[in-house]
Coordinates of C-alpha atoms in Angstrom, one line a residue:
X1 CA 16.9 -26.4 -20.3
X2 CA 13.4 -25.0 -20.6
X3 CA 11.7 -23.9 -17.2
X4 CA 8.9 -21.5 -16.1
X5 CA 9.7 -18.3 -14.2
X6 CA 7.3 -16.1 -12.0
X7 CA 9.3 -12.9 -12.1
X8 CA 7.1 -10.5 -10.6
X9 CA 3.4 -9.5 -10.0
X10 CA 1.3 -10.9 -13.2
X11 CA 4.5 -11.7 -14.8
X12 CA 5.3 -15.5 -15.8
X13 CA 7.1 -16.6 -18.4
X14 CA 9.6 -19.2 -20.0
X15 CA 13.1 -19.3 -19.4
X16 CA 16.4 -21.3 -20.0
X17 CA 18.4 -22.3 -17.2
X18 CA 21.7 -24.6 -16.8
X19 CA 21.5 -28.1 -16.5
X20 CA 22.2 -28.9 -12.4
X21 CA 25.4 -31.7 -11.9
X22 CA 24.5 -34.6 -10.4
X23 CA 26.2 -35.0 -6.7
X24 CA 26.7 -39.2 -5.3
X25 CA 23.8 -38.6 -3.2
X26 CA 21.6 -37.4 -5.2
X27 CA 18.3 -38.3 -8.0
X28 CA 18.3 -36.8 -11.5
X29 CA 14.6 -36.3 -12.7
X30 CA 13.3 -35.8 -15.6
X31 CA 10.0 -33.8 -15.1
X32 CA 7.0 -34.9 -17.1
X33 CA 4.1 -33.2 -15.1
X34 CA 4.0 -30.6 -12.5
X35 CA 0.8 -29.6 -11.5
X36 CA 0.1 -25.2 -10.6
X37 CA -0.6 -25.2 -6.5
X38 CA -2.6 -22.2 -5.1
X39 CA 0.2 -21.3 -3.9
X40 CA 1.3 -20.7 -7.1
X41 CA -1.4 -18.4 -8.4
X42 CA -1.1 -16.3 -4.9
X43 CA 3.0 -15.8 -6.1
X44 CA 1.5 -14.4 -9.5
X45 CA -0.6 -12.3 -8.0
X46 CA 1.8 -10.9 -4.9
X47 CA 0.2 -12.3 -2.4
X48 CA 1.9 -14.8 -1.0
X49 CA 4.5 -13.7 1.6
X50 CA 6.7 -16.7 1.9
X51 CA 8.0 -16.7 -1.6
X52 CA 11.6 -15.3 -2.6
X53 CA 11.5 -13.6 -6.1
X54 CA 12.3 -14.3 -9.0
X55 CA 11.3 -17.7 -8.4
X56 CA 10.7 -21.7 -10.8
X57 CA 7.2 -22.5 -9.3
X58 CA 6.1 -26.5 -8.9
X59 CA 5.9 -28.8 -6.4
X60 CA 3.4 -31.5 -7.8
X61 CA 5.7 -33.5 -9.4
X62 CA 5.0 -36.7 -12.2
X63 CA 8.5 -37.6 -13.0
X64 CA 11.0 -40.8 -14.0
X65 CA 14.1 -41.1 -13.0
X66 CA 16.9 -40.4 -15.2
X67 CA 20.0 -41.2 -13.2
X68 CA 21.3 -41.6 -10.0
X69 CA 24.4 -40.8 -8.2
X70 CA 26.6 -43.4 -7.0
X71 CA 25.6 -43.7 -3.1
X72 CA 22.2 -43.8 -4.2
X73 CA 20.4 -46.7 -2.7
X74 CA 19.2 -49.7 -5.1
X75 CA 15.6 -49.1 -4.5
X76 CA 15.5 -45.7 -6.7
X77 CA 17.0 -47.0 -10.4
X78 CA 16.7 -45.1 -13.8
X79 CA 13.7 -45.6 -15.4
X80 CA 11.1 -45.9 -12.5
X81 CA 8.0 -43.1 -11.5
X82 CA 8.5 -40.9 -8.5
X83 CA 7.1 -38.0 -7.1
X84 CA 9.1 -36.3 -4.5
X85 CA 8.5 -34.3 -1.1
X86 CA 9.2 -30.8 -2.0
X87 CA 10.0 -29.9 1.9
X88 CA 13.3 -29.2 3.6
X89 CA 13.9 -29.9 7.0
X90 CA 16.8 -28.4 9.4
X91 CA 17.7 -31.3 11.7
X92 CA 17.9 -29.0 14.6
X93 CA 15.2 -26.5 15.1
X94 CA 11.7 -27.8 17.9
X95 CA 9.6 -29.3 14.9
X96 CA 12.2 -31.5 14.0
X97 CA 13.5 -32.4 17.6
X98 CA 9.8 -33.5 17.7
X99 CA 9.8 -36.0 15.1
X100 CA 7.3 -33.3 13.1
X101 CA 9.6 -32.6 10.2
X102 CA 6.7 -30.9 7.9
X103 CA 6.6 -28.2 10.2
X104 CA 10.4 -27.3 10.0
X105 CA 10.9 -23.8 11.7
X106 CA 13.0 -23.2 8.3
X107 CA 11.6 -25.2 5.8
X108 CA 12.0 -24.1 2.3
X109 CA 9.2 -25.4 -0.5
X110 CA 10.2 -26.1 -3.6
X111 CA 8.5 -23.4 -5.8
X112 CA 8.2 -21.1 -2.7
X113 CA 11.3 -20.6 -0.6
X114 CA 13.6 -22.1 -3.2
X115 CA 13.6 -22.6 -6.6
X116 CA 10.4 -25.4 -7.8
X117 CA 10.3 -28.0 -10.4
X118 CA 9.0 -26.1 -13.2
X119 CA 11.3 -27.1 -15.9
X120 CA 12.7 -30.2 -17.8
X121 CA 14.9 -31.7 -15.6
X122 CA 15.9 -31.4 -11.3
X123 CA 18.7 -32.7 -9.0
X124 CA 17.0 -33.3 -5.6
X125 CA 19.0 -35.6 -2.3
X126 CA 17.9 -39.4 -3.2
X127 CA 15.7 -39.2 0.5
X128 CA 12.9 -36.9 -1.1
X129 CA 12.5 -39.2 -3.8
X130 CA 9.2 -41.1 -3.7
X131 CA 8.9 -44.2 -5.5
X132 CA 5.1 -44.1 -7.0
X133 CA 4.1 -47.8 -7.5
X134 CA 2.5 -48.9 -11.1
X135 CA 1.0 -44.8 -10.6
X136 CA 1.5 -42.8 -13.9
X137 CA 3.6 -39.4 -13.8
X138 CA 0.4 -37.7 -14.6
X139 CA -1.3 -39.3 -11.6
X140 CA 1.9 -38.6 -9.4
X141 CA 0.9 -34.5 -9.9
X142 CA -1.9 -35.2 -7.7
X143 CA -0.1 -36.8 -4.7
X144 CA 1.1 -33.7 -2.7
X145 CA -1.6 -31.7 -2.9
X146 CA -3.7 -34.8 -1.7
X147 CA -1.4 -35.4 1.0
X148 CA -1.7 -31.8 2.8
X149 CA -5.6 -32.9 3.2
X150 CA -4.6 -36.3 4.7
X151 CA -2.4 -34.7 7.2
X152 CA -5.1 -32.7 8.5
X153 CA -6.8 -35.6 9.0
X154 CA -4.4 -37.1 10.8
X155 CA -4.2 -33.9 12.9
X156 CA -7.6 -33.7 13.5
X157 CA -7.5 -37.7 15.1
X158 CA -10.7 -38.4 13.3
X159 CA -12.4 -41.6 13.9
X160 CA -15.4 -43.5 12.9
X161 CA -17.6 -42.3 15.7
X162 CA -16.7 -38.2 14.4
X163 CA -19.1 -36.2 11.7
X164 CA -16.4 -34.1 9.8
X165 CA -17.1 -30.7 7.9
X166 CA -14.2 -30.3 5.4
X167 CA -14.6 -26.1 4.0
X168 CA -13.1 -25.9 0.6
X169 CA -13.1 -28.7 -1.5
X170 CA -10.4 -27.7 -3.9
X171 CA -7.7 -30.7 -4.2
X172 CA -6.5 -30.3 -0.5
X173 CA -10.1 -30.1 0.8
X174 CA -11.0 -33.5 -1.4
X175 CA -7.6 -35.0 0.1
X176 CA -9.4 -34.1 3.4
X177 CA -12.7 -35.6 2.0
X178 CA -11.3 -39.1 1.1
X179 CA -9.1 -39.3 4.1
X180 CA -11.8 -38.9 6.7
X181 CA -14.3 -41.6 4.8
X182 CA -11.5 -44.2 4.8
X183 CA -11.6 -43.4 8.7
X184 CA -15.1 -44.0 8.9
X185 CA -16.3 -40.2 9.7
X186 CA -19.2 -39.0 8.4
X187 CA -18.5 -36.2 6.0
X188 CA -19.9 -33.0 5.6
X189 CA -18.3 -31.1 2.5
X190 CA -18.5 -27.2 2.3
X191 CA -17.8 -25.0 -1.2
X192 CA -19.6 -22.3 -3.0
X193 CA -19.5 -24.2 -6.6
X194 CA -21.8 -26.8 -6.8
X195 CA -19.5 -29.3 -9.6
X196 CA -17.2 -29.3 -6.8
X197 CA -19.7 -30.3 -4.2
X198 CA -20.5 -33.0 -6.8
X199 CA -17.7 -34.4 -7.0
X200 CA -17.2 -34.8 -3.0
X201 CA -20.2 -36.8 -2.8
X202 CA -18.6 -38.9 -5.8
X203 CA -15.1 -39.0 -3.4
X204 CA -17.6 -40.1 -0.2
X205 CA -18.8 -36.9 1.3
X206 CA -22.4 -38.1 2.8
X207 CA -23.4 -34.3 2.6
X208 CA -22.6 -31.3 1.4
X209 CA -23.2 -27.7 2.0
X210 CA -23.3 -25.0 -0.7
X211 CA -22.1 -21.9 1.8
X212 CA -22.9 -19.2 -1.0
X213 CA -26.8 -19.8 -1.0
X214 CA -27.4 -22.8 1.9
X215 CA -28.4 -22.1 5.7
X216 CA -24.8 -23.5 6.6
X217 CA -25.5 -23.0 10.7
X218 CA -29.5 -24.6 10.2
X219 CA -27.9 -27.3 7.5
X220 CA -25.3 -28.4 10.4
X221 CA -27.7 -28.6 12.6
X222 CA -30.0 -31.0 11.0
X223 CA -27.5 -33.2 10.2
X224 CA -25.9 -33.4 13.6
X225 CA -29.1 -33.5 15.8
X226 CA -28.3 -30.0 17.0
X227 CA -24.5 -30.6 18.3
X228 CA -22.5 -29.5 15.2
X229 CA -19.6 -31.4 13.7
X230 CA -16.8 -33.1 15.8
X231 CA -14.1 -32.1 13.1
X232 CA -14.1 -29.1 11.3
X233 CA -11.3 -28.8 8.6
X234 CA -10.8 -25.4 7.1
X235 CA -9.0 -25.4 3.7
X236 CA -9.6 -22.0 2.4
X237 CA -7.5 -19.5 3.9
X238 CA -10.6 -16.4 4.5
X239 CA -11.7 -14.5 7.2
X240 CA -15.5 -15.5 7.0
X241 CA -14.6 -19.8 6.7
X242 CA -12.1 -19.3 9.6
X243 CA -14.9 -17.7 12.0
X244 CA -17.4 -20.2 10.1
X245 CA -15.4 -23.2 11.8
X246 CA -15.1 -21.7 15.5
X247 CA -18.7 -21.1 15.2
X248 CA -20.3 -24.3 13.8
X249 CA -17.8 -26.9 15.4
X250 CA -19.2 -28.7 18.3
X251 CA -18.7 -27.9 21.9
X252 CA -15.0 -29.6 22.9
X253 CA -14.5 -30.4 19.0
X254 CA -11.6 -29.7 17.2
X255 CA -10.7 -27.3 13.9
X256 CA -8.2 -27.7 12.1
X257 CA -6.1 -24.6 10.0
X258 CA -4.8 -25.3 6.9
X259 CA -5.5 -22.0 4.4
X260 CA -3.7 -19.1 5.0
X261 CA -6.1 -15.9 5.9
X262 CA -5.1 -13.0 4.2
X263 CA -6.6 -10.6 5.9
X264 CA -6.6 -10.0 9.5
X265 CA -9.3 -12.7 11.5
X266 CA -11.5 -11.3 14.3
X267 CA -13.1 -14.2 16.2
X268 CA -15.4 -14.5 19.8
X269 CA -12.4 -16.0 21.8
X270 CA -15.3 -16.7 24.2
X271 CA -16.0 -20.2 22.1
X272 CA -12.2 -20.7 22.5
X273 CA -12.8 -21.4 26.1
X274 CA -17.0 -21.8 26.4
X275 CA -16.6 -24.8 23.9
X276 CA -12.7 -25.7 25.1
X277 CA -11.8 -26.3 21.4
X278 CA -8.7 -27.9 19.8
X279 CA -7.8 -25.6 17.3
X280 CA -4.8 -27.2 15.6
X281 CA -2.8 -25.6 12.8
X282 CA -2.1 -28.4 9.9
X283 CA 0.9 -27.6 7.8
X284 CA 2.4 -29.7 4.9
X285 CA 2.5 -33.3 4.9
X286 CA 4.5 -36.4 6.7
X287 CA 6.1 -39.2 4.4
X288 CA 3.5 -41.6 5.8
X289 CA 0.9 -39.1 4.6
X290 CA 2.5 -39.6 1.1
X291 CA 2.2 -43.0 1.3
X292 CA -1.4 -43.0 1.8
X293 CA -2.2 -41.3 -0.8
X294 CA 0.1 -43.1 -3.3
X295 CA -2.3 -46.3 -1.7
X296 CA -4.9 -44.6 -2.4
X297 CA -4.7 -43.8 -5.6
X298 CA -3.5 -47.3 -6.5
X299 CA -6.6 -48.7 -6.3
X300 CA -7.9 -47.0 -8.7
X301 CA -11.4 -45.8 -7.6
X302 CA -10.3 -41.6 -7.4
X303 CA -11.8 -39.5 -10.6
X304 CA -8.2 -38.5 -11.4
X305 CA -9.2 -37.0 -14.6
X306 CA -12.1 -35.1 -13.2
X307 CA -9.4 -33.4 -10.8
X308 CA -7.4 -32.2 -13.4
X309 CA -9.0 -28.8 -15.2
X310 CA -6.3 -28.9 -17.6
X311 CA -3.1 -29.6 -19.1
X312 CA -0.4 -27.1 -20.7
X313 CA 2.7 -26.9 -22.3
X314 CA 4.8 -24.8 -20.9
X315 CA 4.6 -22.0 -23.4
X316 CA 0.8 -22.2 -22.5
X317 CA 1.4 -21.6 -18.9
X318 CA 1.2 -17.9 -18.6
X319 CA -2.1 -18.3 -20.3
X320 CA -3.7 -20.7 -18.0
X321 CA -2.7 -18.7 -14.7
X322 CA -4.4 -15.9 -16.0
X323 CA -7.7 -17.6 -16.4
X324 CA -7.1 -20.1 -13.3
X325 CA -6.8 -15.9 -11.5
X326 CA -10.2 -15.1 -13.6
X327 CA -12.0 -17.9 -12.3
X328 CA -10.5 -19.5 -9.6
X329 CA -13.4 -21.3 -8.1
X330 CA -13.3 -23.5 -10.9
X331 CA -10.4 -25.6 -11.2
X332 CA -9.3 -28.4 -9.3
X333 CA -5.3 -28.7 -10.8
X334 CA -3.7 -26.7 -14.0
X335 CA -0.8 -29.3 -15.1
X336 CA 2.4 -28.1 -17.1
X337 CA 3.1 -31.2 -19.2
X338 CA 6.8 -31.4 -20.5

């Protein structure tokens, strides 16, 4: 069957690989979207240090379910949407004695660690299997990105009475964005592109903050009567938003890490202790987090198709990630359709 590879720096292409065997336990998909992660682009360009080359990127997954083995349980059956949670988890290691499963000491991502969905068809154990409601597969694409941003959320404890700055409002940061307005925050949304910004106050961002050309420290201030925000979620992974949140969060607020810097980060540990700050790191997603999200989308007020940049055949992919790399500011999700 078809699949895409990313075989080294700058180098993606298409690829035939055997069809898996289906175990008793286990959930025969047949793939109809997969959306391109940032993750994904940082493989292609040899910076991200998790993955293990040569590697079948994907981990947004639309799919329908082909078959199942025979100690499946009835609730997954041929023929209904899924999306699945592309995490592994060891059982055994302090994350999961904790009940905190997302965070497994050894997880392995699909598409990072092991092998991604990128291709026609996948095996996967019947208990990452998500069933996605009346959602369609091209919808489903959307759900684990989404769901990172609600686990911060969930990490950050917001509540109605918090003002929130979300930084980055690519499709983790708008996960962020939505899940804090349901809580009743008040949300502050942070990016240099202004159609993204846009679009936050479309998903319920009461402000936004353009940190390319705005007064981001004067802005906060103004809009928090001088104490800066409660929350402050940080979903770009740089230097300068890192020491942006420590700076502008409120005195005993909390920040919350989700991007991976990729340089070294110098901060004045002083506000560490001065402000006594929660900084919490945020890392994957729980299967309640997925949940939400699928809830959320059901009802059917989310722009889906104003998230998605673009869709590809596969043969188109290599294409797309070199454009996505040219102008990466200005797309929300690439998505392989096959």
């Amino acid at each position: 069957m078809k699949a895409i590879q990313i075989a080294g720096l700058r180098q993606m292409q298409t690829v035939d690989i055997p069809e898996q065997e289906l175990g008793p336990d286990q959930v025969l998909l047949r793939l109809e979207y997969v959306g391109f992660c940032g993750s994904d682009l940082s493989t292609w360009l040899g910076r991200n240090p998790m993955v293990r080359m040569p590697v079948i990127p994907g981990h947004e997954v639309g799919a329908v379910i082909e078959r199942v083995g025979d100690r499946v349980p009835e609730g997954l059956k041929a023929g209904m949407v899924v999306t699945c949670n592309p995490y592994t988890n060891c059982g055994k290691c302090a994350s999961c004695r904790n009940g905190r499963v997302n965070a497994c000491e050894h997880n392995e991502t699909l598409g990072v660690q092991r092998n991604g969905a990128m291709r026609e068809r996948i095996v996967l154990p019947w208990e990452k299997v998500i069933p996605a409601g009346l959602l369609t597969p091209r919808t489903c694409a959307l759900i684990e990105p989404m769901s990172v941003g609600f686990h911060a959320v969930s990490r950050a404890q917001v509540t109605d009475i918090d003002v929130v700055l979300v930084i980055g409002c690519g499709m983790v940061g708008m996960g962020a964005v939505v899940r804090s307005v349901q809580r009743g925050a008040t949300v502050v949304a942070a990016d240099i592109d202004d159609d993204k910004l846009a679009l936050a106050r479309e998903m319920g961002a009461s402000y936004t903050i353009n940190t390319r050309t705005d007064d981001v420290h004067k802005r906060l201030r103004e809009m928090t009567s001088g104490f800066g925000p409660d929350v402050v979620i940080e979903a770009v992974g740089s230097s300068e938003t890192y020491q942006m949140a420590v700076d502008e969060v409120a005195f005993t607020g909390r920040v919350i890490c989700i991007g991976y810097a990729k340089t070294e980060v110098s901060f004045q540990t002083k506000y560490f202790v001065q402000k006594e700050l929660d900084i919490r790191g945020s890392r994957n997603a729980q299967p309640s987090d997925f949940r939400a999200v699928i809830h959320y989308l059901e009802k059917g007020s989310c722009p889906v198709d104003r998230l998605i940049s673009r869709e590809v055949t596969p043969d188109e992919a290599p294409e797309a990630m070199r454009q996505w790399a040219e102008s990466p500011g200005k797309v929300f999700r690439i998505l392989v359709r096959f």
